[in-house]
């Protein structure tokens, strides 16, 4: 009997991880899919550079709107219904983009998809952290980031397959299949006991906890803990207005996410085929295969990062990562500069690909996972929801800005100088990291909060 219960609880937790993982996968699929589809969409609708940028960045606009509003939606409707809303929007947005009869319909569908991504990027990690046992919390959140990179990779592979016939509509439409899978899985999910308890629904919260726990004692203890933590009321906005130290933490989270995006990593992911075209890979097939290699590198480097981030510490990893991206974008710019100046040696194109992969690796092993981890660690408990919502929204707004300016920058300054602009920014980020970012490895969240509230310098709040 006891064994059967343990087995059932294990299965339920696995199912929860699977469903939230699908949300991460969709997040990645939607980020990844556009790079391969864009060249065909551009030809089909005869798009200018400005409109191409909008096709890429309207999704980020939707995601920024989604992450601003989701705090409220997920509080009102609960995590489960929010995920369901997200899944429905994923389906509508994918089908709408696939059948777009004009550019306006495509842009509207992209905003809808973005809204779904905004919901997924806020609710799924939150749901996971609320449904997991505390020993597994960190692992589950890294697993979610891993699913995002896997989604990007799968999108690149599917784009490559459909690029042979130029089938951009299928590239965009096929994403509705995992979205349907998400919809069906979410039906089977229990609501978060923490959310139910916050709404005063203790009986149902307890029943779900019993289903997830291996014994009634464990379920009772967990409910007790939830009740304790609910005593800490979320007062993000009022604390933000009143307390200078809370503001410092919120601004630090926003700075971290802005730095993550202005590394230029997503420019490489969104515009990879165009970059490879500049590097001299003339045919679409070569460009698409090089793009798949980018996705694979990103996923593998994230896997390594998951294993090292708790051992090496956040600050050295971030410093080395930004320095690596600065070096990578500098050399990539140099290669592209030489190619444009008429040097057509094959080794320059190969070096350009190597530098692209080096830049991706430097990001995936540092700013990719570390920024998300730091953002959840530095916010004081009472304003954590508010702080994380501010930093997540900053991520999407910055993401939109870089997506919306890349081609304009290329037209204005040329591709080499555009990458050198990212080089300069990454050098600045090395300096910011040394001066402002704390080391939080192995320090309890309570200690970080106390240091922050005592007014210690930001870079010292982890000491
Ligand atoms: C970033 C995304 C990025 C992804 C790449 C995430 O941490 O927030 O913008 O596309 O990493 O793997």
Tab-separated table of C-alpha atoms and ligand atoms in Angstrom:
chain	number	residue	atom	x	y	z
A	1	UNK	CA	0.000	0.000	0.000
A	2	UNK	CA	2.737	2.444	1.060
A	3	UNK	CA	4.794	1.430	-1.947
A	4	UNK	CA	1.870	2.019	-4.267
A	5	UNK	CA	1.446	5.506	-2.812
A	6	UNK	CA	5.140	6.325	-3.221
A	7	UNK	CA	4.958	5.146	-6.830
A	8	UNK	CA	1.819	7.230	-7.524
A	9	UNK	CA	3.327	10.372	-5.959
A	10	UNK	CA	6.464	9.863	-8.054
A	11	UNK	CA	4.435	9.468	-11.235
A	12	UNK	CA	2.413	12.594	-10.496
A	13	UNK	CA	5.562	14.646	-9.925
A	14	UNK	CA	7.065	13.302	-13.131
A	15	UNK	CA	3.945	14.261	-15.031
A	16	UNK	CA	4.089	17.791	-13.558
A	17	UNK	CA	7.731	18.129	-14.619
A	18	UNK	CA	6.833	16.861	-18.078
A	19	UNK	CA	3.955	19.330	-18.535
A	20	UNK	CA	5.952	22.340	-17.299
A	21	UNK	CA	8.858	21.134	-19.456
A	22	UNK	CA	6.587	21.280	-22.535
A	23	UNK	CA	5.873	24.932	-21.675
A	24	UNK	CA	9.658	25.536	-21.675
A	25	UNK	CA	9.973	23.672	-24.948
A	26	UNK	CA	7.332	25.919	-26.554
A	27	UNK	CA	9.137	29.010	-25.260
A	28	UNK	CA	12.276	27.762	-27.055
A	29	UNK	CA	10.433	26.670	-30.206
A	30	UNK	CA	8.944	30.132	-30.602
A	31	UNK	CA	12.280	31.871	-30.074
A	32	UNK	CA	14.028	29.525	-32.510
A	33	UNK	CA	11.517	29.139	-35.310
A	34	UNK	CA	11.697	32.615	-36.767
A	35	UNK	CA	15.336	32.593	-37.878
A	36	UNK	CA	14.719	29.868	-40.458
A	37	UNK	CA	11.316	31.138	-41.564
A	38	UNK	CA	12.268	34.814	-41.927
A	39	UNK	CA	14.123	34.635	-45.275
A	40	UNK	CA	11.092	32.933	-46.901
A	41	UNK	CA	8.573	35.275	-45.244
A	42	UNK	CA	10.656	38.219	-46.462
A	43	UNK	CA	10.456	37.008	-50.048
A	44	UNK	CA	6.775	36.068	-49.810
A	45	UNK	CA	5.546	39.418	-48.431
A	46	UNK	CA	8.412	41.455	-49.980
A	47	UNK	CA	9.387	42.843	-46.580
A	48	UNK	CA	11.656	45.808	-45.914
A	49	UNK	CA	14.338	45.475	-43.191
A	50	UNK	CA	12.103	47.412	-40.808
A	51	UNK	CA	9.193	44.988	-41.318
A	52	UNK	CA	11.518	41.989	-40.944
A	53	UNK	CA	12.604	43.394	-37.590
A	54	UNK	CA	8.951	43.722	-36.627
A	55	UNK	CA	8.197	40.120	-37.572
A	56	UNK	CA	10.971	39.083	-35.159
A	57	UNK	CA	10.263	41.512	-32.364
A	58	UNK	CA	6.450	41.612	-32.178
A	59	UNK	CA	6.721	38.282	-30.370
A	60	UNK	CA	8.939	39.909	-27.726
A	61	UNK	CA	6.471	42.780	-27.440
A	62	UNK	CA	3.717	40.233	-26.743
A	63	UNK	CA	5.978	38.447	-24.256
A	64	UNK	CA	6.717	41.692	-22.405
A	65	UNK	CA	2.957	42.384	-22.204
A	66	UNK	CA	2.386	38.774	-21.160
A	67	UNK	CA	4.952	38.848	-18.366
A	68	UNK	CA	3.689	42.203	-17.012
A	69	UNK	CA	0.110	40.941	-16.795
A	70	UNK	CA	0.745	37.329	-15.851
A	71	UNK	CA	1.557	38.119	-12.223
A	72	UNK	CA	-2.035	39.271	-11.949
A	73	UNK	CA	-3.563	36.574	-14.203
A	74	UNK	CA	-1.829	33.752	-12.366
A	75	UNK	CA	-2.806	35.192	-8.993
A	76	UNK	CA	-6.458	35.519	-10.028
A	77	UNK	CA	-6.928	32.370	-12.142
A	78	UNK	CA	-4.286	30.155	-10.595
A	79	UNK	CA	-1.244	28.590	-12.246
A	80	UNK	CA	-3.178	25.819	-14.002
A	81	UNK	CA	-5.731	28.029	-15.734
A	82	UNK	CA	-2.988	30.507	-16.677
A	83	UNK	CA	-0.984	27.716	-18.328
A	84	UNK	CA	-4.139	26.667	-20.141
A	85	UNK	CA	-4.691	30.221	-21.392
A	86	UNK	CA	-1.054	30.199	-22.513
A	87	UNK	CA	-1.528	26.891	-24.368
A	88	UNK	CA	-4.675	28.184	-26.114
A	89	UNK	CA	-2.833	31.319	-27.239
A	90	UNK	CA	0.101	29.177	-28.432
A	91	UNK	CA	-2.306	27.193	-30.633
A	92	UNK	CA	-4.132	30.272	-31.980
A	93	UNK	CA	-0.893	32.171	-32.581
A	94	UNK	CA	0.776	29.267	-34.431
A	95	UNK	CA	-2.226	28.621	-36.645
A	96	UNK	CA	-2.719	32.355	-37.240
A	97	UNK	CA	0.921	32.768	-38.360
A	98	UNK	CA	0.774	29.695	-40.561
A	99	UNK	CA	-2.325	30.935	-42.401
A	100	UNK	CA	-1.401	34.639	-42.428
A	101	UNK	CA	-2.845	36.193	-45.568
A	102	UNK	CA	-0.987	39.441	-45.060
A	103	UNK	CA	1.731	40.916	-42.911
A	104	UNK	CA	-0.719	42.490	-40.425
A	105	UNK	CA	-2.251	39.090	-39.650
A	106	UNK	CA	1.238	37.670	-39.191
A	107	UNK	CA	2.247	40.464	-36.808
A	108	UNK	CA	-0.944	40.077	-34.741
A	109	UNK	CA	-0.407	36.312	-34.505
A	110	UNK	CA	3.184	36.932	-33.410
A	111	UNK	CA	2.000	39.229	-30.592
A	112	UNK	CA	-0.429	36.480	-29.530
A	113	UNK	CA	2.360	33.899	-29.541
A	114	UNK	CA	4.495	36.298	-27.559
A	115	UNK	CA	1.768	36.694	-24.956
A	116	UNK	CA	1.734	32.903	-24.624
A	117	UNK	CA	5.529	32.848	-24.233
A	118	UNK	CA	5.286	35.612	-21.610
A	119	UNK	CA	2.813	33.482	-19.648
A	120	UNK	CA	4.932	30.348	-20.039
A	121	UNK	CA	8.181	32.073	-19.022
A	122	UNK	CA	6.614	33.394	-15.821
A	123	UNK	CA	4.127	30.710	-14.767
A	124	UNK	CA	5.914	27.447	-15.609
A	125	UNK	CA	9.004	28.036	-13.412
A	126	UNK	CA	6.747	29.422	-10.676
A	127	UNK	CA	4.451	26.390	-10.866
A	128	UNK	CA	7.451	24.048	-10.884
A	129	UNK	CA	8.986	25.680	-7.832
A	130	UNK	CA	5.642	25.502	-6.011
A	131	UNK	CA	5.036	21.864	-6.885
A	132	UNK	CA	8.526	20.501	-6.223
A	133	UNK	CA	10.105	19.287	-3.017
A	134	UNK	CA	12.605	21.845	-1.815
A	135	UNK	CA	15.592	19.522	-2.368
A	136	UNK	CA	14.823	19.439	-6.107
A	137	UNK	CA	13.863	23.034	-6.701
A	138	UNK	CA	17.157	24.260	-8.236
A	139	UNK	CA	17.473	21.200	-10.431
A	140	UNK	CA	13.944	21.605	-11.773
A	141	UNK	CA	14.440	25.254	-12.712
A	142	UNK	CA	17.690	24.430	-14.566
A	143	UNK	CA	15.832	21.605	-16.293
A	144	UNK	CA	13.330	24.202	-17.490
A	145	UNK	CA	16.151	26.324	-19.014
A	146	UNK	CA	17.439	23.135	-20.640
A	147	UNK	CA	14.011	22.577	-22.241
A	148	UNK	CA	14.093	26.147	-23.609
A	149	UNK	CA	17.395	25.462	-25.390
A	150	UNK	CA	16.076	22.096	-26.595
A	151	UNK	CA	13.058	23.920	-28.060
A	152	UNK	CA	15.372	26.322	-29.907
A	153	UNK	CA	17.335	23.355	-31.290
A	154	UNK	CA	14.210	21.477	-32.419
A	155	UNK	CA	12.922	24.609	-34.150
A	156	UNK	CA	16.212	24.939	-36.033
A	157	UNK	CA	16.056	21.281	-37.110
A	158	UNK	CA	12.435	21.512	-38.219
A	159	UNK	CA	13.201	24.788	-40.078
A	160	UNK	CA	16.042	23.049	-41.886
A	161	UNK	CA	13.822	20.158	-42.950
A	162	UNK	CA	11.077	22.462	-44.266
A	163	UNK	CA	13.514	24.928	-45.823
A	164	UNK	CA	14.041	22.551	-48.760
A	165	UNK	CA	10.640	23.406	-50.184
A	166	UNK	CA	10.585	26.900	-48.649
A	167	UNK	CA	7.618	25.802	-46.492
A	168	UNK	CA	7.621	28.668	-43.978
A	169	UNK	CA	3.912	28.188	-43.198
A	170	UNK	CA	4.550	24.612	-42.039
A	171	UNK	CA	7.554	25.776	-39.977
A	172	UNK	CA	5.276	28.174	-38.071
A	173	UNK	CA	2.172	25.969	-38.007
A	174	UNK	CA	3.784	22.779	-36.758
A	175	UNK	CA	4.348	24.406	-33.363
A	176	UNK	CA	0.623	24.069	-32.744
A	177	UNK	CA	1.209	20.313	-32.200
A	178	UNK	CA	3.344	20.630	-29.031
A	179	UNK	CA	0.968	23.432	-28.000
A	180	UNK	CA	-1.931	20.945	-28.243
A	181	UNK	CA	0.116	18.494	-26.179
A	182	UNK	CA	0.583	21.206	-23.554
A	183	UNK	CA	-3.160	21.896	-23.555
A	184	UNK	CA	-4.028	18.233	-22.969
A	185	UNK	CA	-1.361	17.758	-20.306
A	186	UNK	CA	-2.446	20.864	-18.410
A	187	UNK	CA	-5.976	19.388	-18.155
A	188	UNK	CA	-4.478	16.577	-16.097
A	189	UNK	CA	-2.477	18.857	-13.789
A	190	UNK	CA	-3.497	19.590	-10.221
A	191	UNK	CA	-3.597	23.248	-9.205
A	192	UNK	CA	-0.770	24.516	-7.042
A	193	UNK	CA	-1.531	23.858	-3.342
A	194	UNK	CA	0.305	27.056	-2.455
A	195	UNK	CA	-2.021	29.088	-4.696
A	196	UNK	CA	-5.110	27.242	-3.394
A	197	UNK	CA	-4.036	27.959	0.181
A	198	UNK	CA	-3.442	31.625	-0.662
A	199	UNK	CA	-7.101	31.702	-1.778
A	200	UNK	CA	-8.203	30.111	1.513
A	201	UNK	CA	-8.962	26.741	-0.104
A	202	UNK	CA	-7.118	24.613	2.470
A	203	UNK	CA	-9.077	21.380	2.017
A	204	UNK	CA	-8.282	21.084	-1.664
A	205	UNK	CA	-4.679	22.199	-1.033
A	206	UNK	CA	-4.312	19.397	1.500
A	207	UNK	CA	-5.802	16.796	-0.846
A	208	UNK	CA	-3.360	17.711	-3.584
A	209	UNK	CA	-0.436	17.692	-1.176
A	210	UNK	CA	-1.473	14.200	-0.067
A	211	UNK	CA	-1.496	13.075	-3.674
A	212	UNK	CA	2.010	14.488	-4.194
A	213	UNK	CA	3.519	13.261	-0.928
A	214	UNK	CA	4.743	9.872	0.088
A	215	UNK	CA	3.044	10.104	3.506
A	216	UNK	CA	0.298	12.088	5.274
A	217	UNK	CA	2.867	13.458	7.749
A	218	UNK	CA	4.895	14.946	4.909
A	219	UNK	CA	1.755	16.505	3.394
A	220	UNK	CA	0.814	18.053	6.761
A	221	UNK	CA	4.321	19.407	7.264
A	222	UNK	CA	4.299	20.949	3.812
A	223	UNK	CA	0.905	22.582	4.363
A	224	UNK	CA	2.225	23.947	7.642
A	225	UNK	CA	5.208	25.453	5.809
A	226	UNK	CA	2.952	26.939	3.161
A	227	UNK	CA	0.830	28.552	5.850
A	228	UNK	CA	3.946	29.994	7.482
A	229	UNK	CA	5.191	31.438	4.212
A	230	UNK	CA	1.769	32.893	3.416
A	231	UNK	CA	2.104	35.025	6.526
A	232	UNK	CA	4.742	36.953	4.572
A	233	UNK	CA	2.357	39.009	2.477
A	234	UNK	CA	3.573	40.091	-0.944
A	235	UNK	CA	3.852	43.869	-0.799
A	236	UNK	CA	6.147	44.458	-3.746
A	237	UNK	CA	4.875	47.750	-5.095
A	238	UNK	CA	4.470	49.538	-1.762
A	239	UNK	CA	7.859	48.286	-0.549
A	240	UNK	CA	9.407	49.392	-3.839
A	241	UNK	CA	8.086	52.924	-3.285
A	242	UNK	CA	9.087	53.088	0.371
A	243	UNK	CA	12.284	51.122	0.707
A	244	UNK	CA	15.545	52.100	-0.969
A	245	UNK	CA	17.047	48.637	-0.456
A	246	UNK	CA	14.119	46.904	-2.171
A	247	UNK	CA	14.533	49.333	-5.068
A	248	UNK	CA	18.229	48.446	-5.270
A	249	UNK	CA	17.370	44.739	-5.606
A	250	UNK	CA	14.697	45.384	-8.246
A	251	UNK	CA	17.077	47.583	-10.273
A	252	UNK	CA	19.855	45.005	-9.965
A	253	UNK	CA	17.520	42.294	-11.346
A	254	UNK	CA	16.522	44.575	-14.214
A	255	UNK	CA	20.170	45.416	-14.948
A	256	UNK	CA	21.081	41.713	-14.974
A	257	UNK	CA	18.364	40.892	-17.502
A	258	UNK	CA	19.215	43.914	-19.668
A	259	UNK	CA	22.869	42.820	-19.654
A	260	UNK	CA	21.865	39.271	-20.596
A	261	UNK	CA	19.966	40.517	-23.646
A	262	UNK	CA	22.421	43.214	-24.762
A	263	UNK	CA	25.158	40.595	-25.021
A	264	UNK	CA	23.694	40.149	-28.507
A	265	UNK	CA	23.125	36.395	-28.066
A	266	UNK	CA	19.601	36.463	-29.462
A	267	UNK	CA	20.687	38.465	-32.483
A	268	UNK	CA	22.806	35.454	-33.373
A	269	UNK	CA	19.910	33.069	-32.755
A	270	UNK	CA	17.305	35.118	-34.652
A	271	UNK	CA	19.439	36.124	-37.583
A	272	UNK	CA	21.807	33.127	-37.813
A	273	UNK	CA	21.099	32.337	-41.498
A	274	UNK	CA	21.680	35.984	-42.448
A	275	UNK	CA	24.949	36.025	-40.505
A	276	UNK	CA	26.104	32.896	-42.325
A	277	UNK	CA	25.082	34.451	-45.622
A	278	UNK	CA	27.347	37.424	-44.853
A	279	UNK	CA	30.077	34.911	-43.977
A	280	UNK	CA	29.953	33.579	-47.506
A	281	UNK	CA	27.655	30.545	-47.164
A	282	UNK	CA	25.673	31.212	-50.289
A	283	UNK	CA	23.037	28.473	-50.345
A	284	UNK	CA	20.139	28.116	-47.935
A	285	UNK	CA	21.013	24.517	-47.054
A	286	UNK	CA	24.490	25.440	-45.786
A	287	UNK	CA	23.046	28.345	-43.807
A	288	UNK	CA	20.354	26.184	-42.202
A	289	UNK	CA	22.771	23.406	-41.250
A	290	UNK	CA	25.099	25.940	-39.658
A	291	UNK	CA	22.072	27.218	-37.728
A	292	UNK	CA	21.269	23.721	-36.409
A	293	UNK	CA	24.872	23.476	-35.201
A	294	UNK	CA	24.287	26.771	-33.315
A	295	UNK	CA	21.234	25.291	-31.557
A	296	UNK	CA	23.101	22.111	-30.703
A	297	UNK	CA	26.018	24.061	-29.261
A	298	UNK	CA	23.608	26.152	-27.183
A	299	UNK	CA	21.871	23.061	-25.741
A	300	UNK	CA	25.123	21.184	-24.989
A	301	UNK	CA	26.764	24.196	-23.326
A	302	UNK	CA	23.646	24.692	-21.159
A	303	UNK	CA	23.900	21.074	-20.063
A	304	UNK	CA	27.492	21.641	-18.928
A	305	UNK	CA	26.512	24.917	-17.213
A	306	UNK	CA	23.821	23.101	-15.199
A	307	UNK	CA	26.526	20.982	-13.661
A	308	UNK	CA	29.083	23.739	-12.996
A	309	UNK	CA	27.052	26.720	-11.847
A	310	UNK	CA	26.763	25.633	-8.219
A	311	UNK	CA	30.426	24.692	-8.004
A	312	UNK	CA	32.216	27.626	-9.647
A	313	UNK	CA	30.097	30.511	-8.362
A	314	UNK	CA	27.992	33.057	-10.221
A	315	UNK	CA	30.383	36.021	-10.394
A	316	UNK	CA	33.491	34.418	-11.972
A	317	UNK	CA	31.285	32.543	-14.462
A	318	UNK	CA	29.524	35.767	-15.491
A	319	UNK	CA	32.779	37.748	-15.754
A	320	UNK	CA	34.454	35.114	-17.918
A	321	UNK	CA	31.258	34.671	-19.970
A	322	UNK	CA	30.925	38.387	-20.845
A	323	UNK	CA	34.660	38.529	-21.656
A	324	UNK	CA	34.229	35.491	-23.934
A	325	UNK	CA	31.265	37.074	-25.729
A	326	UNK	CA	33.255	40.319	-26.153
A	327	UNK	CA	36.133	38.376	-27.746
A	328	UNK	CA	33.788	36.248	-29.878
A	329	UNK	CA	31.765	39.177	-31.277
A	330	UNK	CA	34.974	41.160	-31.909
A	331	UNK	CA	36.540	38.365	-33.981
A	332	UNK	CA	33.242	37.557	-35.717
A	333	UNK	CA	32.988	41.238	-36.711
A	334	UNK	CA	36.588	41.139	-37.959
A	335	UNK	CA	35.915	38.062	-40.131
A	336	UNK	CA	32.783	39.670	-41.608
A	337	UNK	CA	34.705	42.892	-42.195
A	338	UNK	CA	37.406	41.014	-44.135
A	339	UNK	CA	34.833	39.093	-46.173
A	340	UNK	CA	33.051	42.336	-47.095
A	341	UNK	CA	36.408	43.879	-48.016
A	342	UNK	CA	36.871	41.149	-50.613
A	343	UNK	CA	39.016	38.530	-48.821
A	344	UNK	CA	37.326	35.310	-49.837
A	345	UNK	CA	39.640	32.720	-48.241
A	346	UNK	CA	37.586	29.775	-46.920
A	347	UNK	CA	39.356	29.889	-43.552
A	348	UNK	CA	37.794	33.289	-42.839
A	349	UNK	CA	34.283	31.860	-43.274
A	350	UNK	CA	35.198	28.889	-41.086
A	351	UNK	CA	36.612	31.216	-38.444
A	352	UNK	CA	33.362	33.234	-38.573
A	353	UNK	CA	31.365	30.060	-37.826
A	354	UNK	CA	33.767	29.070	-35.022
A	355	UNK	CA	33.468	32.538	-33.473
A	356	UNK	CA	29.675	32.367	-33.675
A	357	UNK	CA	29.744	29.027	-31.831
A	358	UNK	CA	32.268	30.382	-29.329
A	359	UNK	CA	29.998	33.361	-28.581
A	360	UNK	CA	26.990	31.060	-28.118
A	361	UNK	CA	28.977	28.767	-25.798
A	362	UNK	CA	30.220	31.716	-23.728
A	363	UNK	CA	26.610	32.865	-23.274
A	364	UNK	CA	25.060	29.457	-22.617
A	365	UNK	CA	27.630	28.649	-19.943
A	366	UNK	CA	27.264	31.997	-18.180
A	367	UNK	CA	24.636	34.720	-18.623
A	368	UNK	CA	22.018	32.263	-20.005
A	369	UNK	CA	21.345	30.327	-16.805
A	370	UNK	CA	23.183	32.487	-14.219
A	371	UNK	CA	21.092	35.621	-14.775
A	372	UNK	CA	17.825	33.742	-14.190
A	373	UNK	CA	19.248	32.134	-11.051
A	374	UNK	CA	20.602	35.428	-9.641
A	375	UNK	CA	17.326	37.237	-10.369
A	376	UNK	CA	15.374	34.846	-8.190
A	377	UNK	CA	18.024	34.879	-5.437
A	378	UNK	CA	18.492	38.600	-4.865
A	379	UNK	CA	14.868	39.665	-4.294
A	380	UNK	CA	13.694	39.937	-0.677
A	381	UNK	CA	10.884	37.503	0.126
A	382	UNK	CA	8.186	40.141	0.593
A	383	UNK	CA	8.742	41.635	-2.831
A	384	UNK	CA	9.934	38.552	-4.711
A	385	UNK	CA	6.948	38.241	-7.090
A	386	UNK	CA	7.121	41.933	-7.935
A	387	UNK	CA	10.923	41.892	-8.351
A	388	UNK	CA	10.911	38.826	-10.593
A	389	UNK	CA	8.053	40.248	-12.698
A	390	UNK	CA	10.083	43.476	-13.201
A	391	UNK	CA	13.238	41.618	-14.219
A	392	UNK	CA	11.386	39.166	-16.511
A	393	UNK	CA	9.605	42.038	-18.261
A	394	UNK	CA	12.949	43.819	-18.697
A	395	UNK	CA	14.273	40.646	-20.331
A	396	UNK	CA	11.528	40.752	-22.959
A	397	UNK	CA	11.648	44.505	-23.576
A	398	UNK	CA	15.431	44.358	-24.062
A	399	UNK	CA	14.980	41.259	-26.225
A	400	UNK	CA	12.519	43.201	-28.372
A	401	UNK	CA	14.867	46.179	-28.688
A	402	UNK	CA	17.777	44.115	-29.934
A	403	UNK	CA	15.534	42.162	-32.339
A	404	UNK	CA	14.048	45.417	-33.607
A	405	UNK	CA	17.327	47.230	-34.211
A	406	UNK	CA	19.722	44.624	-35.613
A	407	UNK	CA	18.972	45.037	-39.318
A	408	UNK	CA	18.762	48.835	-38.995
A	409	UNK	CA	22.184	48.826	-37.333
A	410	UNK	CA	23.565	46.656	-40.144
A	411	UNK	CA	22.117	48.978	-42.801
A	412	UNK	CA	23.461	52.016	-40.982
A	413	UNK	CA	26.921	50.869	-39.895
A	414	UNK	CA	27.573	47.535	-41.621
A	415	UNK	CA	27.559	44.103	-40.011
A	416	UNK	CA	31.124	44.267	-38.643
A	417	UNK	CA	30.607	47.525	-36.737
A	418	UNK	CA	27.250	46.202	-35.476
A	419	UNK	CA	29.003	43.259	-33.816
A	420	UNK	CA	31.683	45.585	-32.454
A	421	UNK	CA	28.962	47.622	-30.756
A	422	UNK	CA	28.049	44.392	-28.906
A	423	UNK	CA	31.763	43.905	-28.142
A	424	UNK	CA	31.920	47.299	-26.408
A	425	UNK	CA	28.736	46.543	-24.450
A	426	UNK	CA	30.113	43.190	-23.263
A	427	UNK	CA	33.338	44.856	-22.095
A	428	UNK	CA	31.170	47.260	-20.074
A	429	UNK	CA	29.281	44.261	-18.637
A	430	UNK	CA	32.571	42.746	-17.403
A	431	UNK	CA	33.179	45.975	-15.494
A	432	UNK	CA	29.574	46.131	-14.176
A	433	UNK	CA	29.838	42.518	-13.016
A	434	UNK	CA	33.048	43.170	-11.105
A	435	UNK	CA	31.677	46.361	-9.532
A	436	UNK	CA	28.035	45.512	-8.858
A	437	UNK	CA	27.181	41.821	-8.946
A	438	UNK	CA	27.239	39.811	-5.691
A	439	UNK	CA	28.431	36.227	-5.318
A	440	UNK	CA	25.484	34.217	-4.004
A	441	UNK	CA	26.840	30.682	-4.268
A	442	UNK	CA	26.117	28.624	-1.168
A	443	UNK	CA	24.650	31.592	0.789
A	444	UNK	CA	21.169	31.333	2.276
A	445	UNK	CA	18.506	33.594	0.790
A	446	UNK	CA	17.819	34.958	4.294
A	447	UNK	CA	21.461	36.078	4.659
A	448	UNK	CA	21.373	37.795	1.253
A	449	UNK	CA	18.168	39.565	2.244
A	450	UNK	CA	19.588	40.691	5.605
A	451	UNK	CA	22.725	42.104	3.974
A	452	UNK	CA	20.645	43.939	1.397
A	453	UNK	CA	18.321	45.409	3.995
A	454	UNK	CA	21.295	46.404	6.201
A	455	UNK	CA	22.373	48.620	3.303
A	456	UNK	CA	25.525	46.675	2.340
A	457	UNK	CA	26.954	47.440	-1.109
A	458	UNK	CA	25.244	45.322	-3.777
A	459	UNK	CA	28.396	43.441	-4.621
A	460	UNK	CA	28.779	42.513	-0.937
A	461	UNK	CA	25.270	41.229	-0.197
A	462	UNK	CA	26.427	37.654	-0.666
A	463	UNK	CA	29.293	37.921	1.861
B	1	LIG	C1	17.456	33.928	-22.569
B	1	LIG	C2	16.799	33.897	-23.919
B	1	LIG	C3	17.703	33.154	-24.868
B	1	LIG	C4	18.019	31.764	-24.349
B	1	LIG	C5	19.013	31.081	-25.232
B	1	LIG	C6	17.724	32.510	-22.105
B	1	LIG	O1	18.346	32.532	-20.861
B	1	LIG	O2	16.646	34.633	-21.649
B	1	LIG	O3	16.579	35.217	-24.358
B	1	LIG	O4	17.113	33.049	-26.141
B	1	LIG	O5	18.552	31.848	-23.041
B	1	LIG	O6	19.299	29.799	-24.812
